[in-house]
Tab-separated table of C-alpha atoms in Angstrom:
chain	number	residue	atom	x	y	z
A	9	UNK	CA	-8.275	5.175	6.595
A	10	UNK	CA	-7.388	6.445	3.132
A	11	UNK	CA	-4.127	7.986	4.373
A	12	UNK	CA	-3.124	4.767	6.103
A	13	UNK	CA	-3.694	2.971	2.807
A	14	UNK	CA	-1.603	5.489	0.884
A	15	UNK	CA	1.252	5.080	3.342
A	16	UNK	CA	0.773	1.366	4.031
A	17	UNK	CA	4.292	0.564	2.838
A	18	UNK	CA	5.740	3.124	5.259
A	19	UNK	CA	3.748	1.743	8.178
A	20	UNK	CA	4.722	-1.822	7.262
A	21	UNK	CA	8.396	-0.843	7.063
A	22	UNK	CA	8.196	0.729	10.515
A	23	UNK	CA	6.624	-2.424	11.910
A	24	UNK	CA	9.084	-4.841	10.343
A	25	UNK	CA	12.177	-2.749	11.100
A	26	UNK	CA	11.698	-2.942	14.839
A	27	UNK	CA	10.412	0.563	15.502
A	28	UNK	CA	9.177	0.592	19.096
A	29	UNK	CA	6.352	2.644	20.611
A	30	UNK	CA	4.986	3.040	17.099
A	31	UNK	CA	1.880	5.202	16.949
A	32	UNK	CA	0.056	5.825	13.701
A	33	UNK	CA	-2.805	8.268	14.049
A	34	UNK	CA	-4.878	10.161	11.555
A	35	UNK	CA	-6.276	13.544	12.533
A	36	UNK	CA	-7.769	16.299	10.382
A	37	UNK	CA	-6.368	14.994	7.119
A	38	UNK	CA	-2.822	14.406	8.368
A	39	UNK	CA	-1.172	11.081	9.236
A	40	UNK	CA	1.044	11.277	12.327
A	41	UNK	CA	3.737	8.627	12.685
A	42	UNK	CA	5.703	8.524	15.949
A	43	UNK	CA	8.102	5.987	17.320
A	44	UNK	CA	11.652	5.053	18.165
A	45	UNK	CA	13.930	3.454	15.596
A	46	UNK	CA	16.576	0.991	16.773
A	47	UNK	CA	19.223	2.793	14.687
A	48	UNK	CA	19.875	5.794	12.501
A	49	UNK	CA	19.881	3.477	9.494
A	50	UNK	CA	16.270	2.477	10.173
A	51	UNK	CA	15.250	6.105	10.572
A	52	UNK	CA	16.906	6.885	7.210
A	53	UNK	CA	15.132	3.963	5.594
A	54	UNK	CA	11.767	5.228	6.826
A	55	UNK	CA	12.402	8.653	5.345
A	56	UNK	CA	13.427	7.045	2.048
A	57	UNK	CA	10.173	5.061	1.927
A	58	UNK	CA	8.150	8.169	2.814
A	59	UNK	CA	9.890	10.079	0.025
A	60	UNK	CA	9.160	7.323	-2.465
A	61	UNK	CA	5.434	7.520	-1.754
A	62	UNK	CA	5.286	11.320	-1.603
A	63	UNK	CA	8.128	12.694	-3.764
A	64	UNK	CA	9.723	15.683	-2.053
A	65	UNK	CA	7.090	15.429	0.699
A	66	UNK	CA	4.961	18.004	-1.066
A	67	UNK	CA	1.550	16.526	-0.213
A	68	UNK	CA	1.896	17.744	3.370
A	69	UNK	CA	-0.238	14.878	4.653
A	70	UNK	CA	2.313	13.226	6.965
A	71	UNK	CA	4.161	14.429	10.065
A	72	UNK	CA	6.761	11.808	10.972
A	73	UNK	CA	8.726	11.853	14.186
A	74	UNK	CA	10.937	8.875	14.684
A	75	UNK	CA	13.794	9.265	17.160
A	76	UNK	CA	16.847	7.046	17.263
A	77	UNK	CA	17.003	4.750	20.284
A	78	UNK	CA	20.793	4.644	20.387
A	79	UNK	CA	21.029	8.390	21.029
A	80	UNK	CA	21.242	8.158	24.811
A	81	UNK	CA	23.407	9.990	27.360
A	82	UNK	CA	26.958	8.755	27.053
A	83	UNK	CA	26.587	7.682	23.429
A	84	UNK	CA	29.182	8.584	20.841
A	85	UNK	CA	27.785	10.704	18.056
A	86	UNK	CA	29.315	11.768	14.779
A	87	UNK	CA	29.086	15.268	13.326
A	88	UNK	CA	27.223	14.788	10.044
A	89	UNK	CA	27.134	18.317	8.660
A	90	UNK	CA	27.567	18.507	4.911
A	91	UNK	CA	31.127	19.782	5.164
A	92	UNK	CA	31.313	22.574	7.719
A	93	UNK	CA	32.100	22.513	11.430
A	94	UNK	CA	29.256	22.247	13.888
A	95	UNK	CA	28.793	25.128	16.287
A	96	UNK	CA	28.600	24.311	19.957
A	97	UNK	CA	26.520	26.902	21.770
A	98	UNK	CA	26.035	28.128	25.290
A	99	UNK	CA	22.309	27.336	25.209
A	100	UNK	CA	19.805	25.428	23.059
A	101	UNK	CA	19.142	27.879	20.248
A	102	UNK	CA	20.789	29.503	17.242
A	103	UNK	CA	20.452	32.818	19.053
A	104	UNK	CA	22.860	31.552	21.714
A	105	UNK	CA	26.563	32.479	21.655
A	106	UNK	CA	28.977	29.979	20.177
A	107	UNK	CA	31.364	28.503	22.750
A	108	UNK	CA	33.156	25.956	20.593
A	109	UNK	CA	33.139	23.894	17.437
A	110	UNK	CA	33.191	20.245	16.480
A	111	UNK	CA	34.755	19.346	13.151
A	112	UNK	CA	32.942	17.726	10.261
A	113	UNK	CA	32.897	13.940	10.983
A	114	UNK	CA	34.354	14.366	14.448
A	115	UNK	CA	33.088	11.893	17.047
A	116	UNK	CA	31.859	13.559	20.216
A	117	UNK	CA	29.898	12.504	23.272
A	118	UNK	CA	26.180	13.063	23.823
A	119	UNK	CA	25.805	14.242	27.406
A	120	UNK	CA	22.050	14.700	27.511
A	121	UNK	CA	19.125	15.758	25.366
A	122	UNK	CA	17.708	19.155	26.137
A	123	UNK	CA	14.920	18.444	23.692
A	124	UNK	CA	14.615	16.676	20.333
A	125	UNK	CA	16.367	19.537	18.533
A	126	UNK	CA	19.210	20.459	20.882
A	127	UNK	CA	21.604	18.099	22.615
A	128	UNK	CA	24.225	18.848	25.229
A	129	UNK	CA	27.518	17.459	23.929
A	130	UNK	CA	31.164	17.294	24.927
A	131	UNK	CA	34.164	17.049	22.628
A	132	UNK	CA	37.303	15.099	23.518
A	133	UNK	CA	38.971	18.464	24.152
A	134	UNK	CA	36.461	19.061	26.904
A	135	UNK	CA	34.359	21.695	25.124
A	136	UNK	CA	30.810	21.333	26.308
A	137	UNK	CA	27.663	22.993	25.024
A	138	UNK	CA	24.580	22.576	22.892
A	139	UNK	CA	24.585	21.351	19.318
A	140	UNK	CA	21.740	21.000	16.808
A	141	UNK	CA	20.737	17.345	16.882
A	142	UNK	CA	20.021	17.133	13.178
A	143	UNK	CA	23.758	17.186	12.585
A	144	UNK	CA	24.556	14.423	15.048
A	145	UNK	CA	24.262	10.747	14.224
A	146	UNK	CA	24.784	7.994	16.806
A	147	UNK	CA	27.835	5.921	15.926
A	148	UNK	CA	26.557	2.440	15.033
B	80	UNK	CA	-32.391	-74.402	48.239
B	81	UNK	CA	-33.926	-72.895	45.148
B	82	UNK	CA	-36.060	-70.536	47.208
B	83	UNK	CA	-33.076	-69.368	49.265
B	84	UNK	CA	-31.067	-68.817	46.112
B	85	UNK	CA	-33.806	-66.822	44.515
B	86	UNK	CA	-34.219	-64.707	47.687
B	87	UNK	CA	-30.485	-64.045	47.741
B	88	UNK	CA	-30.565	-63.004	44.099
B	89	UNK	CA	-33.420	-60.571	44.746
B	90	UNK	CA	-31.636	-59.120	47.755
B	91	UNK	CA	-28.387	-58.685	45.795
B	92	UNK	CA	-30.192	-57.028	42.947
B	93	UNK	CA	-31.943	-54.699	45.365
B	94	UNK	CA	-28.654	-53.843	47.099
B	95	UNK	CA	-26.929	-53.340	43.722
B	96	UNK	CA	-29.644	-51.080	42.375
B	97	UNK	CA	-29.786	-49.077	45.615
B	98	UNK	CA	-26.017	-48.657	45.618
B	99	UNK	CA	-25.921	-47.563	42.010
B	100	UNK	CA	-28.723	-45.112	42.715
B	101	UNK	CA	-27.072	-43.825	45.893
B	102	UNK	CA	-23.648	-43.321	44.327
B	103	UNK	CA	-24.647	-41.940	40.939
B	104	UNK	CA	-27.458	-39.646	41.898
B	105	UNK	CA	-26.163	-36.283	43.058
B	106	UNK	CA	-28.391	-33.805	44.796
B	107	UNK	CA	-29.673	-31.479	42.055
B	108	UNK	CA	-28.017	-28.057	42.111
B	109	UNK	CA	-30.591	-25.394	41.573
B	110	UNK	CA	-30.317	-22.708	38.920
B	111	UNK	CA	-30.587	-20.100	41.688
B	112	UNK	CA	-27.498	-21.571	43.371
B	113	UNK	CA	-25.517	-21.262	40.162
B	114	UNK	CA	-26.753	-17.700	39.715
B	115	UNK	CA	-25.659	-16.866	43.279
B	116	UNK	CA	-22.210	-18.294	42.569
B	117	UNK	CA	-21.915	-16.186	39.430
B	118	UNK	CA	-23.062	-12.992	41.092
B	119	UNK	CA	-20.684	-13.377	44.002
B	120	UNK	CA	-17.676	-13.950	41.753
B	121	UNK	CA	-15.676	-10.739	41.285
B	122	UNK	CA	-14.307	-12.021	37.965
B	123	UNK	CA	-17.795	-12.024	36.472
B	124	UNK	CA	-19.425	-8.867	37.815
B	125	UNK	CA	-19.052	-7.063	34.479
B	126	UNK	CA	-21.242	-9.659	32.738
B	127	UNK	CA	-24.902	-10.686	32.759
B	128	UNK	CA	-25.811	-14.348	33.233
B	129	UNK	CA	-29.055	-16.252	32.946
B	130	UNK	CA	-29.270	-19.860	34.122
B	131	UNK	CA	-31.774	-22.431	32.945
B	132	UNK	CA	-31.477	-26.100	33.851
B	133	UNK	CA	-27.769	-25.753	34.410
B	134	UNK	CA	-27.137	-24.011	31.083
B	135	UNK	CA	-25.589	-20.593	31.631
B	136	UNK	CA	-25.986	-17.909	28.980
B	137	UNK	CA	-23.443	-15.124	29.317
B	138	UNK	CA	-23.912	-11.688	27.772
B	139	UNK	CA	-22.460	-8.219	28.186
B	140	UNK	CA	-19.111	-6.756	27.172
B	141	UNK	CA	-15.707	-8.302	27.718
B	142	UNK	CA	-12.641	-6.144	27.422
B	143	UNK	CA	-10.861	-8.502	25.007
B	144	UNK	CA	-10.725	-12.079	23.708
B	145	UNK	CA	-8.759	-13.277	26.735
B	146	UNK	CA	-11.387	-11.884	29.079
B	147	UNK	CA	-14.131	-13.617	27.060
B	148	UNK	CA	-12.405	-17.016	27.298
B	149	UNK	CA	-11.455	-16.614	30.960
B	150	UNK	CA	-15.001	-15.663	31.978
B	151	UNK	CA	-16.405	-18.705	30.209
B	152	UNK	CA	-13.892	-20.968	31.961
B	153	UNK	CA	-14.713	-19.516	35.371
B	154	UNK	CA	-18.396	-20.246	34.837
B	155	UNK	CA	-17.666	-23.799	33.667
B	156	UNK	CA	-15.968	-24.481	37.014
B	157	UNK	CA	-19.132	-23.698	38.966
B	158	UNK	CA	-20.767	-26.894	40.299
B	159	UNK	CA	-23.965	-27.716	38.477
B	160	UNK	CA	-23.126	-25.909	35.276
B	161	UNK	CA	-23.802	-28.209	32.350
B	162	UNK	CA	-22.744	-25.873	29.550
B	163	UNK	CA	-22.078	-22.223	28.790
B	164	UNK	CA	-23.486	-20.211	25.917
B	165	UNK	CA	-21.068	-17.316	25.502
B	166	UNK	CA	-22.872	-14.409	23.870
B	167	UNK	CA	-20.559	-11.739	25.243
B	168	UNK	CA	-19.214	-9.086	22.867
B	169	UNK	CA	-15.725	-7.636	22.876
B	170	UNK	CA	-15.304	-3.912	23.591
B	171	UNK	CA	-13.926	-1.816	20.741
B	172	UNK	CA	-10.300	-0.707	21.298
B	173	UNK	CA	-9.959	2.609	23.162
B	174	UNK	CA	-9.487	5.624	20.878
B	175	UNK	CA	-5.802	6.544	20.412
B	176	UNK	CA	-4.462	9.458	22.459
B	177	UNK	CA	-4.931	12.773	20.626
B	178	UNK	CA	-1.901	13.987	18.680
B	179	UNK	CA	0.276	16.528	20.524
B	180	UNK	CA	0.636	19.741	18.535
B	181	UNK	CA	3.103	22.432	19.576
B	182	UNK	CA	2.044	26.050	20.098
B	183	UNK	CA	3.000	28.657	17.501
B	184	UNK	CA	5.746	30.300	19.595
B	185	UNK	CA	7.899	27.201	20.086
B	186	UNK	CA	7.199	26.328	16.451
B	187	UNK	CA	8.466	29.719	15.306
B	188	UNK	CA	11.628	29.387	17.386
B	189	UNK	CA	12.186	25.886	16.076
B	190	UNK	CA	11.709	27.116	12.511
B	191	UNK	CA	14.416	29.737	13.008
B	192	UNK	CA	16.883	27.077	14.145
B	193	UNK	CA	15.903	24.650	11.388
B	194	UNK	CA	16.311	27.206	8.604
B	195	UNK	CA	19.466	28.887	9.849
B	196	UNK	CA	21.619	27.135	7.286
B	197	UNK	CA	19.045	27.490	4.503
B	198	UNK	CA	18.634	31.170	3.689
B	199	UNK	CA	16.612	30.510	0.529
B	200	UNK	CA	13.785	28.894	2.485
B	201	UNK	CA	11.217	30.784	4.560
B	202	UNK	CA	8.584	29.367	6.888
B	203	UNK	CA	5.960	30.671	9.284
B	204	UNK	CA	3.789	28.965	11.886
B	205	UNK	CA	0.118	29.751	12.398
B	206	UNK	CA	-2.359	27.645	14.352
B	207	UNK	CA	0.078	24.775	14.233
B	208	UNK	CA	0.492	24.819	10.475
B	209	UNK	CA	3.968	25.517	9.149
B	210	UNK	CA	3.835	27.126	5.712
B	211	UNK	CA	7.037	26.894	3.710
B	212	UNK	CA	8.030	29.057	0.762
B	213	UNK	CA	11.196	29.824	-1.193
B	214	UNK	CA	13.362	27.275	-2.885
B	215	UNK	CA	15.678	24.431	-1.958
B	216	UNK	CA	17.295	21.371	-3.425
B	217	UNK	CA	15.585	18.054	-2.854
B	218	UNK	CA	18.323	16.938	-0.442
B	219	UNK	CA	18.235	20.120	1.636
B	220	UNK	CA	14.455	20.225	1.737
B	221	UNK	CA	14.468	16.659	3.092
B	222	UNK	CA	16.693	17.740	5.999
B	223	UNK	CA	14.460	20.737	6.656
B	224	UNK	CA	11.302	18.623	6.531
B	225	UNK	CA	12.763	16.149	9.059
B	226	UNK	CA	13.603	19.056	11.370
B	227	UNK	CA	10.198	20.705	10.930
B	228	UNK	CA	8.280	17.457	11.615
B	229	UNK	CA	10.263	17.084	14.837
B	230	UNK	CA	8.783	20.347	16.111
B	231	UNK	CA	5.357	18.671	16.322
B	232	UNK	CA	3.411	20.868	13.945
B	233	UNK	CA	-0.141	20.149	12.932
B	234	UNK	CA	0.898	20.111	9.301
B	235	UNK	CA	3.787	21.137	7.080
B	236	UNK	CA	2.461	22.852	3.982
B	237	UNK	CA	5.195	23.050	1.371
B	238	UNK	CA	2.944	23.720	-1.595
B	239	UNK	CA	4.613	27.110	-1.985
B	240	UNK	CA	8.140	25.685	-2.041
B	241	UNK	CA	10.076	25.291	-5.268
B	242	UNK	CA	12.349	22.275	-5.449
B	243	UNK	CA	15.326	23.067	-7.617
B	244	UNK	CA	17.533	20.408	-9.154
């Protein structure tokens, strides 16, 4: 219960921001928070609150996994790398050959999710392959 | 005349009293009948009931508040029941599903992908625990942490990581 108290503000934010399928479980000294945020903005807000309670996440007592509900097949997603292009690969892994690139801030289409880390995408030019999901944000 | 009148009055009184008695007195429903009704009702089989003089005492475990109220209402509908003493308890909520933790191999592969753009950070996975070392800026470490959490580790131990400004 102590961890839930420490992170009460984070749990409250998740509840009031419309996170669905929210699960908060404590196991072996770690608090696991899972759910689906209605938008990327809500997911960002949750990470900001988490970081305010545990600066730089150095306590290691939370594992938070909140996906974004708007990231569904057919959705438009924006390349949110810091400044570089995003590699589009033949398969879901950095060991896979690069078959194309999407430019920084380009809007491309999410075709399907291979898993939480790798999404099959297609650019307007018709290049299709796998891109690392961390660098893709649903257009809201 | 007076005698006839007085006889009529007696007769009316007798008829009135008999009628009142006939219409207000119901045949007494026995406690055993109530008990039979309770035991044959599928909505109440999870509970225990004792009946005494039409007063039903309910005990046992209900699955939630709604179940507790519904059971009481069902019993109240049974003919002969004068009142219900609801001593049922409510079951504790089921334990949450155990947390899913990924195996070390998929964790290791996921770590490789997550750190590809961050050569100054190193991480290994053992028994579900990802141990992070090296250095990173606060902003980059946040991105890495989000990616590592998504791999479903047991824990992300960054005590060996240096955050540089």
